Amino acid sequence: MGLEVVFSPEMIARRVQELGKEISRDYAGKELVAVCVLKGAFLFFADLVRAIDLNLEVDFVRLSSYANQKSRTGKVIFSKDMELPIEGKHLLLVEDIVDTGHSMAYLKKVLEARKAESVKICALIDKKERREVDVEVDYAGFVLEKGFIVGYGLDYAEKYRNLSGVFELKE
Ligand code: IMP
Ligand code: MG
C-alpha cells in the first residue's frame, strides 16, 4: 500500500491557526469546553486548543464505530464518557473526520440531551461522499470529496496516526 500526500504539515498548521482565530472570535465571553473525540483527533486537538485564545476547558470522549476496517460495520459505541459537568456550557466537539455522520450525530444528540448550552462540531476533515445523516460541521479544516486518508491522528487499523501530514492510502 502506498501513501500520497493530501495535506502537508504546513497546510494543516496554517488552517489550524485560522480555525483557532475563528473559534476565539465566536466564543469570546462564553464558557467553552473543547471535547476531543479520541483517538483520531488527538493531534488536531492538541494543536487547535493552543490556537484558541480563550480560557477554555478540555475533556475527552471515545466512540467506536469502525472495528479496524475500512467500512462501517456496526453502530456507534460510547466507550469513554466526558468527566466535566456540561450543563450550561458551550461544547465544541473536535473530531478527526466526519464521514457517514453517524458518530457525530449520536454524540451531539447525547450531549444536547444533557442540557449543554450549545453543541458544535469542529472536524479536521469533512468527507462528503458517504454522508448518511444530515449533521452540520460548523468548523471544517478541509473538505474532501472522497478517499481513505491517514496520518495526523487518523489511522488505518491503528497505524499511521503519528504521521505529521495527511495522506491518501492507496491499494
Ligand atoms: P462516521 O460515523 O462515519 O462519520 O465515522 C467517522 C469516523 O470514521 C472517524 O472518526 C474515523 O475514525 C473513521 N473514518 C472515516 N473516514 C476515515 C478515513 O478516511 N480515514 C481514517 N478514518 C476514517
Ligand atoms: Mg478511526
Coordinates of C-alpha atoms and ligand atoms in Angstrom, one line a residue:
M1 CA 0.0 0.0 0.0
G2 CA 1.2 3.5 -0.9
L3 CA 0.8 6.9 0.7
E4 CA 0.1 10.1 -1.3
V5 CA 0.3 13.5 0.3
V6 CA -3.1 15.2 0.6
F7 CA -2.5 17.9 3.3
S8 CA 1.1 18.8 4.2
P9 CA 2.1 19.7 7.8
E10 CA 2.4 23.3 6.7
M11 CA -1.1 23.4 5.2
I12 CA -2.5 21.9 8.3
A13 CA -0.7 24.3 10.6
R14 CA -1.9 27.3 8.6
R15 CA -5.5 26.0 8.6
V16 CA -5.5 25.2 12.3
Q17 CA -4.4 28.8 13.1
E18 CA -7.3 30.1 11.0
L19 CA -9.8 27.9 12.8
G20 CA -8.4 28.9 16.2
K21 CA -8.9 32.6 15.4
E22 CA -12.5 32.0 14.1
I23 CA -13.4 29.9 17.2
S24 CA -11.8 32.5 19.5
R25 CA -14.0 35.2 18.0
D26 CA -17.2 33.2 18.0
Y27 CA -16.8 32.0 21.6
A28 CA -15.5 35.2 23.2
G29 CA -17.0 35.7 26.6
K30 CA -18.5 32.2 26.7
E31 CA -17.8 29.2 28.8
L32 CA -16.2 26.8 26.3
V33 CA -15.4 23.2 26.7
A34 CA -13.3 21.7 23.9
V35 CA -14.1 18.0 23.6
C36 CA -11.5 15.8 22.0
V37 CA -13.0 12.7 20.2
L38 CA -10.4 10.0 20.8
K39 CA -8.3 8.6 19.3
G40 CA -8.2 10.2 15.9
A41 CA -8.5 13.9 16.9
F42 CA -5.6 13.8 19.4
L43 CA -3.0 15.7 17.4
F44 CA -5.6 18.1 15.8
F45 CA -7.0 18.8 19.2
A46 CA -3.6 19.5 20.8
D47 CA -2.8 22.0 18.0
L48 CA -6.2 23.5 17.9
V49 CA -6.7 24.3 21.6
R50 CA -3.3 26.1 21.5
A51 CA -4.5 28.2 18.6
I52 CA -7.7 29.3 20.6
D53 CA -7.1 32.4 22.6
L54 CA -9.8 31.7 25.3
N55 CA -9.8 30.4 28.9
L56 CA -11.4 27.1 27.9
E57 CA -11.7 23.7 29.5
V58 CA -10.8 20.4 27.8
D59 CA -12.3 17.0 28.0
F60 CA -12.1 13.7 26.2
V61 CA -14.6 11.1 24.8
R62 CA -14.1 8.0 22.9
L63 CA -16.5 6.5 20.4
S64 CA -16.1 3.3 18.4
S65 CA -17.8 2.7 15.1
Y66 CA -15.1 1.2 12.9
A67 CA -13.8 -2.2 14.0
N68 CA -10.4 -1.8 12.4
Q69 CA -12.0 -1.9 9.0
K70 CA -12.3 0.4 6.1
S71 CA -16.1 0.4 6.0
R72 CA -18.5 0.7 8.9
T73 CA -20.0 -2.5 10.2
G74 CA -21.9 -1.7 13.3
K75 CA -23.3 1.2 15.2
V76 CA -21.7 3.8 17.4
I77 CA -20.5 2.8 20.9
F78 CA -19.8 5.4 23.6
S79 CA -16.7 3.9 25.3
K80 CA -15.4 6.8 27.3
D81 CA -17.7 9.5 28.6
M82 CA -17.0 13.1 29.5
E83 CA -15.8 13.9 33.0
L84 CA -16.6 17.7 33.3
P85 CA -20.1 18.9 34.1
I86 CA -21.6 20.3 30.9
E87 CA -24.9 21.8 31.9
G88 CA -24.9 25.4 30.7
K89 CA -21.5 25.0 28.9
H90 CA -20.8 25.6 25.2
L91 CA -19.3 22.4 23.8
L92 CA -17.1 22.2 20.8
L93 CA -16.7 18.6 19.6
V94 CA -13.3 18.2 18.0
E95 CA -13.2 15.2 15.6
D96 CA -10.7 14.0 13.0
I97 CA -13.1 13.3 10.1
V98 CA -16.8 13.2 9.6
D99 CA -17.7 10.5 7.1
T100 CA -21.2 8.9 7.3
G101 CA -22.0 11.4 10.1
H102 CA -23.3 8.7 12.5
S103 CA -20.7 9.2 15.2
M104 CA -21.1 13.0 15.4
A105 CA -24.9 12.9 15.1
Y106 CA -25.0 10.4 18.0
L107 CA -22.6 12.3 20.2
K108 CA -24.3 15.6 19.6
K109 CA -27.7 14.2 20.5
V110 CA -26.4 12.6 23.7
L111 CA -24.7 15.8 24.9
E112 CA -27.6 18.1 23.9
A113 CA -29.9 15.9 26.0
R114 CA -27.7 16.7 29.0
K115 CA -28.5 20.3 28.6
A116 CA -25.3 21.7 27.2
E117 CA -25.9 25.4 26.3
S118 CA -24.8 24.6 22.7
V119 CA -23.0 21.8 20.9
K120 CA -21.0 22.5 17.8
I121 CA -18.7 20.4 15.7
C122 CA -15.1 21.1 14.5
A123 CA -13.7 18.5 12.2
L124 CA -10.3 18.5 10.6
I125 CA -11.9 16.9 7.5
D126 CA -15.4 17.0 6.3
K127 CA -15.7 14.0 3.9
K128 CA -18.9 14.3 2.0
E129 CA -19.2 11.3 -0.3
R130 CA -20.7 8.8 2.1
R131 CA -22.7 11.1 4.4
E132 CA -25.8 9.2 5.6
V133 CA -27.1 11.5 8.3
D134 CA -27.5 15.2 8.0
V135 CA -25.0 16.6 10.5
E136 CA -23.6 20.1 10.3
V137 CA -19.9 20.5 10.5
D138 CA -19.7 24.0 12.0
Y139 CA -15.9 24.4 11.6
A140 CA -14.2 22.3 8.9
G141 CA -10.5 22.2 8.4
F142 CA -10.7 20.8 4.9
V143 CA -13.4 19.4 2.7
L144 CA -12.7 16.1 0.9
E145 CA -14.9 14.6 -1.7
K146 CA -13.7 11.0 -1.2
G147 CA -10.8 8.7 -0.4
F148 CA -9.4 7.0 2.6
I149 CA -6.9 9.1 4.4
V150 CA -4.4 8.5 7.3
G151 CA -1.9 10.5 9.3
Y152 CA -2.1 13.4 11.8
G153 CA -4.1 11.2 14.1
L154 CA -6.1 9.3 11.5
D155 CA -5.5 5.6 11.3
Y156 CA -5.9 2.5 9.2
A157 CA -6.0 -0.5 11.6
E158 CA -4.4 1.7 14.3
K159 CA -1.4 2.5 12.2
Y160 CA -0.2 5.8 10.6
R161 CA -1.5 8.1 13.4
N162 CA 1.9 9.6 14.1
L163 CA 2.5 11.0 10.6
S164 CA 2.7 14.8 10.6
G165 CA 0.7 15.2 7.4
V166 CA -2.4 13.7 5.9
F167 CA -2.0 11.0 3.2
E168 CA -4.3 9.1 1.0
L169 CA -3.9 5.3 1.4
K170 CA -3.7 3.7 -2.0
E171 CA -4.0 0.0 -2.5
Ligands
IMP1 P1 -18.7 8.4 10.8 O1 -19.6 8.0 11.9 O2 -18.9 7.5 9.6 O3 -18.8 9.8 10.4 O4 -17.3 8.0 11.2 C1 -16.3 8.8 11.5 C2 -15.1 8.0 12.0 O5 -14.7 7.0 11.0 C3 -13.9 8.9 12.1 O6 -13.8 9.4 13.4 C4 -12.7 8.0 11.8 O7 -12.3 7.3 12.9 C5 -13.3 7.0 10.8 N1 -13.0 7.4 9.4 C6 -13.8 7.7 8.4 N2 -13.2 8.0 7.3 C7 -11.9 7.8 7.5 C8 -10.7 7.9 6.7 O8 -10.7 8.3 5.6 N3 -9.5 7.6 7.4 C9 -9.5 7.2 8.7 N4 -10.6 7.1 9.4 C10 -11.8 7.4 8.9
MG2 MG -10.6 5.9 13.5

